[in-house]
Coordinates of C-alpha atoms and ligand atoms in Angstrom, one line a residue:
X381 CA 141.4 152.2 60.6
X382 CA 144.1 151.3 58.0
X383 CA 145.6 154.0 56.2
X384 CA 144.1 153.4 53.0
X385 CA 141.5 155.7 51.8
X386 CA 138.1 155.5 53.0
X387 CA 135.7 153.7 50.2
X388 CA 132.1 152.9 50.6
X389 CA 129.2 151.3 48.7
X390 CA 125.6 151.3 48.3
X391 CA 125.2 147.7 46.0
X392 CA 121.0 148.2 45.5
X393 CA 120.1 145.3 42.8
X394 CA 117.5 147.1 40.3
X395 CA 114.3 145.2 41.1
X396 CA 111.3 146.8 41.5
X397 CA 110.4 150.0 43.0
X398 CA 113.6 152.4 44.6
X399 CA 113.2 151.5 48.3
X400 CA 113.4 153.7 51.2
X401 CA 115.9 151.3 52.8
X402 CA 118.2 151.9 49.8
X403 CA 118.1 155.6 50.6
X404 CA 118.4 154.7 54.2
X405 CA 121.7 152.9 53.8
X406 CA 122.8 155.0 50.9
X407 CA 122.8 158.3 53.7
X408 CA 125.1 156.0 56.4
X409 CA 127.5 155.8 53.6
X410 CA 127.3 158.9 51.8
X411 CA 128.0 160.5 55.2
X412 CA 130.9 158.6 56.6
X413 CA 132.5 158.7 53.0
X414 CA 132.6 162.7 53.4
X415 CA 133.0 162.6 57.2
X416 CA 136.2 161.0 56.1
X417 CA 137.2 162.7 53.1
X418 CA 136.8 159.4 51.0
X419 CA 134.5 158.4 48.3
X420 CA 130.9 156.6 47.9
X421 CA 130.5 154.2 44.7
X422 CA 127.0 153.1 43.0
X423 CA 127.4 149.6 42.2
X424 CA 124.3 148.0 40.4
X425 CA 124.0 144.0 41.2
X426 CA 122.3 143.1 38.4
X427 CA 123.4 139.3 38.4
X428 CA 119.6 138.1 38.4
X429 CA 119.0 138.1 35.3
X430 CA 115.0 137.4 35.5
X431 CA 114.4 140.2 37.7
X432 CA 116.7 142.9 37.1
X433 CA 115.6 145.7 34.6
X434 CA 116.9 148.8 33.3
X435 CA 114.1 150.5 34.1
X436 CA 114.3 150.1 37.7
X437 CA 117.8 150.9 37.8
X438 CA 116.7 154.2 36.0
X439 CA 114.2 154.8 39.0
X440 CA 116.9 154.3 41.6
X441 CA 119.7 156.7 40.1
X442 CA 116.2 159.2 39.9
X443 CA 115.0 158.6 43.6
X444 CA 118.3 158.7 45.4
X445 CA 119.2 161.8 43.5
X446 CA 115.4 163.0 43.8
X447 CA 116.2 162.7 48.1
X448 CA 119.8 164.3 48.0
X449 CA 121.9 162.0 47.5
X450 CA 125.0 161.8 45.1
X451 CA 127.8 159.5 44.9
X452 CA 131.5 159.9 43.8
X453 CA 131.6 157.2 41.2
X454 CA 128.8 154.9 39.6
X455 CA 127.0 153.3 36.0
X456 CA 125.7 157.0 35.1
X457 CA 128.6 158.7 36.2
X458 CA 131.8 156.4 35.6
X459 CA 134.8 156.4 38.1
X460 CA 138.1 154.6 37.3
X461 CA 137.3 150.7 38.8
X462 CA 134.2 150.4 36.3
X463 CA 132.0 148.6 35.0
X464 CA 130.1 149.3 37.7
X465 CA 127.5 147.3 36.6
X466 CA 127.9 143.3 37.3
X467 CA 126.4 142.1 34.3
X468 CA 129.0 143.9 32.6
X469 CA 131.7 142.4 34.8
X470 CA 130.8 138.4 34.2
X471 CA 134.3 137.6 32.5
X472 CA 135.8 139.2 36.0
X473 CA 134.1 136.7 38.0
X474 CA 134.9 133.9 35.7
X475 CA 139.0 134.8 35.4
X476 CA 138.6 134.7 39.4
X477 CA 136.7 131.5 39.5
X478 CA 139.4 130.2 37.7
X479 CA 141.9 130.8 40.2
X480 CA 140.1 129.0 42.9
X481 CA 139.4 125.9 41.1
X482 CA 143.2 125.9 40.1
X483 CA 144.4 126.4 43.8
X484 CA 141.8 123.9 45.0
X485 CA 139.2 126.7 47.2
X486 CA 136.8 125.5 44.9
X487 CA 135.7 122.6 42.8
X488 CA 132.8 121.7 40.3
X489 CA 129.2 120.5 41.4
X490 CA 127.5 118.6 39.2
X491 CA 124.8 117.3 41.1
X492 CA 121.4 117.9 39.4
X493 CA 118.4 118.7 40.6
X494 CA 116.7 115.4 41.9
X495 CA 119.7 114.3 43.6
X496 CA 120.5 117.9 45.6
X497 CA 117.0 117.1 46.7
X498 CA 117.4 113.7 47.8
X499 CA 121.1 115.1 49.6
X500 CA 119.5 117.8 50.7
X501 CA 116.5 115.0 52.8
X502 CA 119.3 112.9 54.3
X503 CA 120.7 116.0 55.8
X504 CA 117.4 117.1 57.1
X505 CA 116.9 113.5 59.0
X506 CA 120.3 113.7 60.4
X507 CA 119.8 116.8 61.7
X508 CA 122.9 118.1 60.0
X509 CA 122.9 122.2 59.3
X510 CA 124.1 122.5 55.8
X511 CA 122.0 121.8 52.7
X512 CA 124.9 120.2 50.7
X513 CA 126.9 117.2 52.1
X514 CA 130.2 118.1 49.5
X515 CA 129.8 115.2 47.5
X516 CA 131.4 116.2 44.7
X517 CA 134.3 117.0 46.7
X518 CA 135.9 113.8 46.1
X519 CA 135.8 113.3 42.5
X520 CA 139.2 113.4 41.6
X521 CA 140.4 116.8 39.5
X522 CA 141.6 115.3 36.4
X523 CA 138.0 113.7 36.3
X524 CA 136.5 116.7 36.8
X525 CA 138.3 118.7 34.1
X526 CA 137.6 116.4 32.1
X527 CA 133.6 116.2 32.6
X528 CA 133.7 120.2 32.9
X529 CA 135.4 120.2 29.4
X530 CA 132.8 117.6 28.1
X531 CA 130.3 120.4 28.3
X532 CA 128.1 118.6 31.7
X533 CA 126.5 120.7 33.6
X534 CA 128.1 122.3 36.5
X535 CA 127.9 124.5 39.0
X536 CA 131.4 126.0 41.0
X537 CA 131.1 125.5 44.8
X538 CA 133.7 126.5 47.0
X539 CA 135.3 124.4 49.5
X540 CA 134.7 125.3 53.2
X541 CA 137.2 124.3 55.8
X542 CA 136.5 122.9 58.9
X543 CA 137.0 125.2 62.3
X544 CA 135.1 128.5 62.4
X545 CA 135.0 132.3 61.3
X546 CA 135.3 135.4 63.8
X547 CA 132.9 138.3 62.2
X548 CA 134.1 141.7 63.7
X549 CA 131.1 144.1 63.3
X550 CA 132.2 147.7 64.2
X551 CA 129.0 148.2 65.5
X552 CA 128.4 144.4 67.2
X553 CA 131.4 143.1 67.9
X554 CA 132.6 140.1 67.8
X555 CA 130.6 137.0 66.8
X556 CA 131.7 133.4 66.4
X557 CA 130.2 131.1 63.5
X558 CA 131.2 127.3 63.3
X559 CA 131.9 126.1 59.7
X560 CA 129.7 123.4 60.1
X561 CA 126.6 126.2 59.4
X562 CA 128.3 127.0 56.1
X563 CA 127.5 125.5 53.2
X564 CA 130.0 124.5 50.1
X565 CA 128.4 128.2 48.3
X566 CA 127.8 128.1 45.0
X567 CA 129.9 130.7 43.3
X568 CA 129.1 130.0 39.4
X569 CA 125.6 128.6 38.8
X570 CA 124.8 126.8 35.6
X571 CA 124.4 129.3 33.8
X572 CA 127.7 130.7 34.2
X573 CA 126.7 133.3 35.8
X574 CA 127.8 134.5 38.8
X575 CA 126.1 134.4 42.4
X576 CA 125.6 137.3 44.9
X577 CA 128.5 136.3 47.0
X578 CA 131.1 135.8 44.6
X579 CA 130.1 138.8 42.4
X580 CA 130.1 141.1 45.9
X581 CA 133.4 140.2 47.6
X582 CA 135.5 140.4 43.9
X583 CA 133.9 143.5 43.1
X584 CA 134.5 145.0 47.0
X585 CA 137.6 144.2 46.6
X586 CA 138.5 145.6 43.1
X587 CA 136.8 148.7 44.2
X588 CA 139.2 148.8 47.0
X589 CA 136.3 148.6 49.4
X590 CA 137.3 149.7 53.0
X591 CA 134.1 149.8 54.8
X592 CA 131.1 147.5 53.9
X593 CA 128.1 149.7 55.3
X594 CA 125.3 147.4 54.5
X595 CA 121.7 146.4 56.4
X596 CA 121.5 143.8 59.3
X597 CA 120.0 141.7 56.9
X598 CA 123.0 140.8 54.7
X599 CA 125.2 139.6 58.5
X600 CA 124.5 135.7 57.4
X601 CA 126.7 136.3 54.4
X602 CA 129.5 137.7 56.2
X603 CA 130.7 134.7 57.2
X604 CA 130.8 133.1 54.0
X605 CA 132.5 136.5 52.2
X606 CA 135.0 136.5 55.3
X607 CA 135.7 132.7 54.0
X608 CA 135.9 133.7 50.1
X609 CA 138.4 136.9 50.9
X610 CA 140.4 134.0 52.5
X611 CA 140.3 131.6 49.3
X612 CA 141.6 134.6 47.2
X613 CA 144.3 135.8 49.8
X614 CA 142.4 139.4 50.0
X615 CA 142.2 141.4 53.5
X616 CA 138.3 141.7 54.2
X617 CA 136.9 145.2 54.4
X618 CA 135.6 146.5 57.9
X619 CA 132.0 145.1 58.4
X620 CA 129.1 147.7 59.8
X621 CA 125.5 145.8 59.6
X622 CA 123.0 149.0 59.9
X623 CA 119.6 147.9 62.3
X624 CA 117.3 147.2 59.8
X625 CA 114.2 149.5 59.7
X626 CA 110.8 148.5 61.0
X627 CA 106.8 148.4 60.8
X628 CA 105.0 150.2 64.2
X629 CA 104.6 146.0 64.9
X630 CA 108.6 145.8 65.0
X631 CA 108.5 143.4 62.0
X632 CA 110.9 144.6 59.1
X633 CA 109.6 147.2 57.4
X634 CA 107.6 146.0 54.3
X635 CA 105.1 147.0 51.5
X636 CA 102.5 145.2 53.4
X637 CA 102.2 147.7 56.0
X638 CA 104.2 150.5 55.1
X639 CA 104.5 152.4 51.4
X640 CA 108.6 151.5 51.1
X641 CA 108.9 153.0 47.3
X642 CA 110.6 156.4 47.6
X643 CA 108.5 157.5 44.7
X644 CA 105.4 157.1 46.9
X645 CA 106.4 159.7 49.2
X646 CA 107.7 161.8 46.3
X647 CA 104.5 161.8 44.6
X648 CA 102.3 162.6 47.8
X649 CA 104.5 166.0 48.1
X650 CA 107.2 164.8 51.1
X651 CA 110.0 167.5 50.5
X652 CA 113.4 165.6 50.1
X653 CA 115.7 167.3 52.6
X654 CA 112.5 165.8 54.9
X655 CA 113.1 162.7 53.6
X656 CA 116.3 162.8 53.9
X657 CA 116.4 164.7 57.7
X658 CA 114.0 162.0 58.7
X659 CA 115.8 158.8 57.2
X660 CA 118.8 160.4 58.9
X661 CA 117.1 160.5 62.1
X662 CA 116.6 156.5 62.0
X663 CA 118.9 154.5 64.6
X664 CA 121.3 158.0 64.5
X665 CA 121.0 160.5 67.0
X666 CA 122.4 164.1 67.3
X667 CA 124.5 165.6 70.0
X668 CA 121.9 167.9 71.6
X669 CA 118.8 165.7 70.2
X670 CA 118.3 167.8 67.3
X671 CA 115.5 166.1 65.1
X672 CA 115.5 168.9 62.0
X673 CA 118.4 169.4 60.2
X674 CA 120.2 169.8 56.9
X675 CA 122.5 167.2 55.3
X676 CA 125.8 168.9 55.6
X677 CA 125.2 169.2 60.0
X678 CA 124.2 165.5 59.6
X679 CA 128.0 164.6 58.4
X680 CA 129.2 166.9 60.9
X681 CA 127.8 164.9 63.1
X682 CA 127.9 161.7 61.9
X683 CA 129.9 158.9 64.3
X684 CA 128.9 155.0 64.7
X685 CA 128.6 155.6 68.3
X686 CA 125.8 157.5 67.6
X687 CA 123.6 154.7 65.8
X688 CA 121.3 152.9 67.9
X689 CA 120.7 148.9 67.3
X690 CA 117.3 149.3 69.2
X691 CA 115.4 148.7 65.2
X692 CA 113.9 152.0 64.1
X693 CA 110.6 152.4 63.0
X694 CA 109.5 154.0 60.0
X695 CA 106.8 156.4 61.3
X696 CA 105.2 157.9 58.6
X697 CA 103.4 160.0 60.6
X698 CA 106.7 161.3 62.0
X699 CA 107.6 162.3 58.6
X700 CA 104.4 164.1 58.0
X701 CA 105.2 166.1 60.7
X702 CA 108.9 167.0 59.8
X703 CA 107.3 167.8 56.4
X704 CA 105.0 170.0 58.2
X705 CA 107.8 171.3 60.1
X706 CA 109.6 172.1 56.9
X707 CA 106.4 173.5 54.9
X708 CA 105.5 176.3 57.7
X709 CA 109.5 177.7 57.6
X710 CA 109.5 178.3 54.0
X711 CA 108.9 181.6 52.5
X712 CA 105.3 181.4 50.3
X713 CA 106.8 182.4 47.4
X714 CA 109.4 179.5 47.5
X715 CA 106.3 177.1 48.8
X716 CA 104.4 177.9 45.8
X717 CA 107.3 177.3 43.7
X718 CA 107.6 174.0 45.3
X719 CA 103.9 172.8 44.8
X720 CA 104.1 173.8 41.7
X721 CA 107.0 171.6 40.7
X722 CA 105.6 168.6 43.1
X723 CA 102.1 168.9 42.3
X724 CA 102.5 169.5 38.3
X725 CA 105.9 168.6 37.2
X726 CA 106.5 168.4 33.3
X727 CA 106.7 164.7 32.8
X728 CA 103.9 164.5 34.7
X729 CA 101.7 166.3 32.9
X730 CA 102.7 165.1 29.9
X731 CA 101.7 161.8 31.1
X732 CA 98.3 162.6 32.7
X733 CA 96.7 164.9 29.6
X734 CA 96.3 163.0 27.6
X735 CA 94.3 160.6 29.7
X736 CA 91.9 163.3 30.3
X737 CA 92.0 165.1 27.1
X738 CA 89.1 163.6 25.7
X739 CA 86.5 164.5 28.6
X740 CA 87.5 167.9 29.4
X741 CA 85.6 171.2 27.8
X742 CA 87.3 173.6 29.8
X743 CA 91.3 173.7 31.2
X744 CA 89.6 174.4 34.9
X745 CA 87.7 170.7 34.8
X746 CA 91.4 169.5 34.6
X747 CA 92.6 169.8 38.4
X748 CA 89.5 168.4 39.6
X749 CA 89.7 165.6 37.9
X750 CA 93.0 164.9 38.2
X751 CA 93.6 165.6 41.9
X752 CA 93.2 162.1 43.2
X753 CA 96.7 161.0 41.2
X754 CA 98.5 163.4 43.6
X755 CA 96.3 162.4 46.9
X756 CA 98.3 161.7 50.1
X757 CA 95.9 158.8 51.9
X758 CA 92.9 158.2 49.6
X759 CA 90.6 156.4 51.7
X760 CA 87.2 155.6 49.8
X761 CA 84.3 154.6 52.8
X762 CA 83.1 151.2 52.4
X763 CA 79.3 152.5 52.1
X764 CA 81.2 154.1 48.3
X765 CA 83.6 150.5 48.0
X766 CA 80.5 148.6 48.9
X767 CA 78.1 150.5 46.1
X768 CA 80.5 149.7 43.1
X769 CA 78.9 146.1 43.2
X770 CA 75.5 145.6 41.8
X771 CA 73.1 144.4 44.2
X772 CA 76.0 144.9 46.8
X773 CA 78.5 142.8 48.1
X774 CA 80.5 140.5 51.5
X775 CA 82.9 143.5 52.0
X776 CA 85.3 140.4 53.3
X777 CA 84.9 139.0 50.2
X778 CA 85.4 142.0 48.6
X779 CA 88.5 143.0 50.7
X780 CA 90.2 139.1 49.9
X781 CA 89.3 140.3 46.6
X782 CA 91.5 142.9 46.6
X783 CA 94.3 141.4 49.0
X784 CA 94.6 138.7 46.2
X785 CA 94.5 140.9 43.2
X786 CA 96.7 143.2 44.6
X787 CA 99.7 141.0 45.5
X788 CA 99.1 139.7 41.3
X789 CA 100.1 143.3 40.6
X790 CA 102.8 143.2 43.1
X791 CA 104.9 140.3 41.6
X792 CA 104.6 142.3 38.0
X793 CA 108.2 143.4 37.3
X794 CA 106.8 145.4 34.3
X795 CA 103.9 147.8 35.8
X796 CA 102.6 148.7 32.0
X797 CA 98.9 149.0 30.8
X798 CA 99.5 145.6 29.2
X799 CA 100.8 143.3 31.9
X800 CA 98.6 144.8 34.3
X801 CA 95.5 143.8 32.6
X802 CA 96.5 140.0 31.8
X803 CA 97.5 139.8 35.4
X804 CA 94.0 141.4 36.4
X805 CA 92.1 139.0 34.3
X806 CA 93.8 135.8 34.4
X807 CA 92.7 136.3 38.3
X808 CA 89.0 136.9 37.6
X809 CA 89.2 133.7 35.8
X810 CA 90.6 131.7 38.4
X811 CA 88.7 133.4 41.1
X812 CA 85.6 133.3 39.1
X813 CA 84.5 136.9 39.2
X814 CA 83.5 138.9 36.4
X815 CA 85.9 140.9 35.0
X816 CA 83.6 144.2 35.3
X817 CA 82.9 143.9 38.8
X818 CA 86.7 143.5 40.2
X819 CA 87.8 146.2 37.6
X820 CA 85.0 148.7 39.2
X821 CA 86.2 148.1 42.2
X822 CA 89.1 148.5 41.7
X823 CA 88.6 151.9 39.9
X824 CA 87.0 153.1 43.1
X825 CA 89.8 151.8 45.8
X826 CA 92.3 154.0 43.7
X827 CA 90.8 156.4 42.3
X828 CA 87.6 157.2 44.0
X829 CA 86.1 157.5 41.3
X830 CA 83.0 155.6 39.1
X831 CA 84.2 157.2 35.9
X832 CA 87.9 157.7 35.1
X833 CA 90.4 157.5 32.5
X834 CA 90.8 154.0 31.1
X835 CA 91.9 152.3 34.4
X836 CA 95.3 150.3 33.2
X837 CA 96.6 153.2 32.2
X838 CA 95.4 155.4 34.7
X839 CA 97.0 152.7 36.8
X840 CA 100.7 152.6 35.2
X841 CA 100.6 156.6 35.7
X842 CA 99.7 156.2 39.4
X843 CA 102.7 153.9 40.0
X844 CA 103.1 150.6 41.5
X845 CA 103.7 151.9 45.0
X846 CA 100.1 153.9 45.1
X847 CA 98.4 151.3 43.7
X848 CA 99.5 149.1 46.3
X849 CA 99.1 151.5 49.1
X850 CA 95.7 152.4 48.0
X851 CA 94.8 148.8 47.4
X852 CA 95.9 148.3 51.0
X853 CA 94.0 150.9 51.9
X854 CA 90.6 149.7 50.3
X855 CA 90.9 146.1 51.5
X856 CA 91.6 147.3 55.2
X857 CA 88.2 149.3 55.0
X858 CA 86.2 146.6 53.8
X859 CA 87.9 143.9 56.3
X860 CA 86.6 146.4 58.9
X861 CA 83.2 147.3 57.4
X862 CA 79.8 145.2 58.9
X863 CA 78.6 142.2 57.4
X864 CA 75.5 142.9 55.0
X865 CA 72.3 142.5 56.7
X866 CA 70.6 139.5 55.4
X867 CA 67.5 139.9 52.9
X868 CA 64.5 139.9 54.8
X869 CA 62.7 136.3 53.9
X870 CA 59.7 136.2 52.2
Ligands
LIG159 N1 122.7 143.5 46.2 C1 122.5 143.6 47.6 C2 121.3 144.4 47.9 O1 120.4 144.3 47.1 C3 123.8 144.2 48.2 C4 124.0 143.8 49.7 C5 125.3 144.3 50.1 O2 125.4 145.6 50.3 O3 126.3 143.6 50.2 O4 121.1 145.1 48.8

C-alpha cells in the first residue's frame, strides 16, 4: 500500500428507496477506513438529473445512520474536498474536460441521434464490439472549435488508444481487457452535464481516493476509469470489486424476490446492530466462525483475505434469526424500550393518526387498527384476496393484475398520495378494469383489510418497499391458488 493515507468511498446515487447493498458496501468501507486509521467519505452522484431527488438522498443519510453507520466527511456533514455533491461540482468536470480536449484525450461528437443508430447497425453486421466507430475523430480541431463555438450540439467523447488495459483487483487479480471492447465514452453529454465515469474518477481523485471499494457490478467500468486516470496523468486508486449479493436462486439480489429497501426491515422491527452483524457476515468470515457480533470486533477483524467471492445470499430468514438471537439477550426493560421506539416512533405516529382519527371512539381501537402498518409478512389467503371481487374472480388474473400494477408503482420516483393514484388509474384504463375492483384488491393485499384509511394515503405511509413486498406477496398467493370451479350449466 502507498504511504498516503487511507481514503474510502461509498458513491450511492439518491434514487429510490436506501438499498441494502448500499449498506452492504458502505460496512466494507467504513471498516477498512478504521482498520487503517483513515477516513470514509459520503459522496452523492446525483448527475441524473431525472432520477435523482433530494428526498431519497435524505432517506439514505437516515438508513445508513439508522443501521450504524457513520462516515468521516460527506453533504450533511462537510469535510475539506467538498461539494460532496456532484450536481454541485458540474464547473469541476467541465474545467477538466477542458484539459483533455486541449491535450487531444478527447474530442467532440456531434453525431445525432439517427446516425449513432445507423453507426451503431453497421457495427452490429460486422461483428465489431464497440457501439461507436470514432467518427468524429477525424474532423480536424480547428473545425471542431469552430462548430463547438457555433453552439451545435455535442457531446465530449474520449479518445481510446489502441493495445489493452491490465485491471489489478486486490481481491481478483489481474485481468486483461483489449481496447477494442472499449468504446470512445462519452464524458459530457449534451446537456453539459457530466457522465458517471467522468464525474467518478475526477472526483476519486480530488478526494484523494486510495481504495475504490465498490460492488462486482461496477468491474466493466474499471477499464475505462483506468484509461481516463491515464488521459489526466492521475495514479488510479487500488480497485476491490465486493461479490455482489444474491436471491436464494443465485441471481443478484433484487426487489423482485427480496425486500432490498433498508427501511423495510427497519419498519418490520429488524434491530440495526442485526442488520448490520448480518450484512457483515455476507462474503466476510470471522476467525473462529463467529456469526454474532458487534461492529467494533468486526474491524478488528476485518482483512480482504477474509471475503469470499462465492456470491452471498441475502437470507432473510437468516436475519430473522440473528434478530431473534439478539431479541432473547436483551434485558426486558431495554426490549420494551426498543418496541416502543420501533413499533411507535414519533414521526410515525404523527403520520398514522390522523388517518385513523376519524373512525376511532376510544384510544384502545387505535393499535388494532393500526397493527397491519408494522406487520412483518402480511400474507392475506387467497379464499380473503379472492372475496374482494364481486361475483369472484381468475386468481391468475387477479395475481397479473397485481404483478402489472405493482411494477406501475415501482417506476414512481415520487411515492405520494397523488402520483400513486394517477399511476393506479391510468392502468385500469388501459387494462380495462374498473377502478373499484383493482383498488379493493389492492386494499386487501396490503392491508388485509375491507375498510381502511383512504388507501393512497394509507399507501405513501406504508412505504414503497411494503407495498411492493406485500404486493409480491398477494400476487404469489393467487398465482398458487386453484382455478375457479366453473358455474354449473343450466
Ligand atoms: N454511483 C454509483 C452507484 O450508484 C457509484 C459506483 C462506484 O462506487 O463507483 O453505486
Amino acid at each position: 500500500m502507498s504511504d498516503r493515507p487511507v481514503r474510502v468511498r461509498i458513491a450511492p446515487s439518491p434514487t429510490g428507496d436506501p438499498h441494502v447493498g448500499t449498506a452492504y458496501v458502505g460496512l466494507i468501507n467504513l471498516a477498512f477506513a478504521r482498520r487503517h486509521e483513515g477516513s470514509f467519505v459520503l459522496r452523492i452522484e446525483d448527475t441524473d438529473q431525472e432520477r435523482s431527488t433530494r428526498a431519497s438522498e435524505q432517506a439514505i443519510f437516515d438508513a445508513l445512520r439508522w443501521v450504524g453507520l457513520s462516515w468521516d466527511e460527506g453533504p450533511d456533514v462537510g469535510g475539506p474536498f467538498g461539494p460532496y455533491r456532484q450536481s454541485e461540482r458540474t464547473e469541476i468536470y467541465r474545467e477538466h474536460v477542458r484539459h483533455l480536449l486541449d491535450s487531444g484525450a478527447a474530442y467532440p461528437c456531434f453525431c445525432d441521434g439517427p446516425t449513432l443508430e445507423g453507426i451503431r447497425k453497421r457495427q452490429r453486421e460486422l461483428k465489431r464490439n464497440k457501439g461507436y466507430d470514432g467518427t468524429c475523430r477525424a474532423i480536424p480541431p480547428d473545425e471542431a472549435r469552430a462548430r463547438m463555438a457555433a453552439g451545435e450540439p455535442h457531446v465530449i467523447r474520449l479518445r481510446v488508444p489502441d493495445g489493452t488495459t491490465t485491471v489489478h483487483d486486490e481481491l481478483r487479480g489481474d485481468v486483461v481487457i483489449d481496447h477494442d471492447q472499449i468504446d470512445d465514452q462519452v464524458l459530457l453529454k449534451t446537456d453539459g452535464f457530466p457522465t458517471y465515469h467522468l464525474a467518478n474518477v475526477v472526483d476519486d481523485h480530488l478526494m484523494e481516493i486510495t481504495h475504490v471499494i465498490r460492488a462486482e457490478e461496477w468491474i466493466n467500468s474499471t477499464p475505462k476509469h483506468i484509461l481516463l486516470y491515464a488521459a489526466f496523468g492521475w495514479e488510479p486508486p487500488k480497485w476491490v470489486h465486493l461479490p455482489l449479493l444474491r436471491n436464494h436462486d443465485k441471481s443478484k439480489i433484487s426487489k423482485r424476490k427480496n425486500p432490498v429497501s433498508l427501511l423495510y426491515y427497519k419498519q418490520i422491527g429488524i434491530l440495526p446492530e442485526a442488520m448490520l452483524n448480518f450484512l457483515a457476515l455476507l462474503g466476510h468470515s470471522m476467525p473462529d466462525e463467529r456469526e454474532v457480533f458487534e461492529l467494533d470486533e468486526f474491524v478488528r477483524e476485518f482483512s480482504f483475505q477474509r471475503i469470499s467471492l462465492g456470491g452471498p445470499v441475502f437470507d432473510v430468514e437468516k436475519l430473522l434469526w440473528l434478530n431473534g438471537v439478539r431479541i432473547r439477550a436483551m434485558d426486558p426493560r431495554v426490549l420494551a424500550d426498543r418496541i416502543r421506539e420501533a413499533m411507535v416512533p414519533g414521526d410515525w405516529l404523527q403520520q398514522v393518526v390522523p388517518l385513523f382519527q376519524e373512525r376511532m371512539r376510544a384510544l384502545g381501537e387505535f393499535m388494532p387498527q393500526a397493527a397491519f402498518f408494522r406487520q412483518p409478512g402480511l400474507d392475506v389467503p387467497a379464499s380473503e384476496l379472492i372475496g374482494a371481487i364481486k361475483g369472484g374472480g381468475d386468481p391468475k388474473i387477479l395475481s397479473k393484475w397485481l404483478t402489472e400494477a405493482g411494477e406501475r408503482l415501482d417506476a414512481l420516483r415520487d411515492f405520494e398520495p397523488a402520483p400513486i393514484e394517477e399511476a393506479l388509474r391510468a392502468w385500469c384504463e388501459q387494462a380495462d378494469v374498473p377502478t373499484g375492483t383493482l383498488f379493493m384488491l389492492l386494499r386487501l393485499s396490503l392491508t388485509g383489510r375491507k375498510a381502511t384509511p383512504p388507501l393512497f394515503e394509507t399507501m405513501t405511509v406504508l412505504g414503497r418497499a411494503a407495498c411492493s413486498q406485500r404486493l409480491r406477496t398477494a400476487a404469489a398467493t393467487l398465482k398458487a391458488a386453484p382455478a375457479p370451479k366453473p358455474a354449473p350449466a343450466g
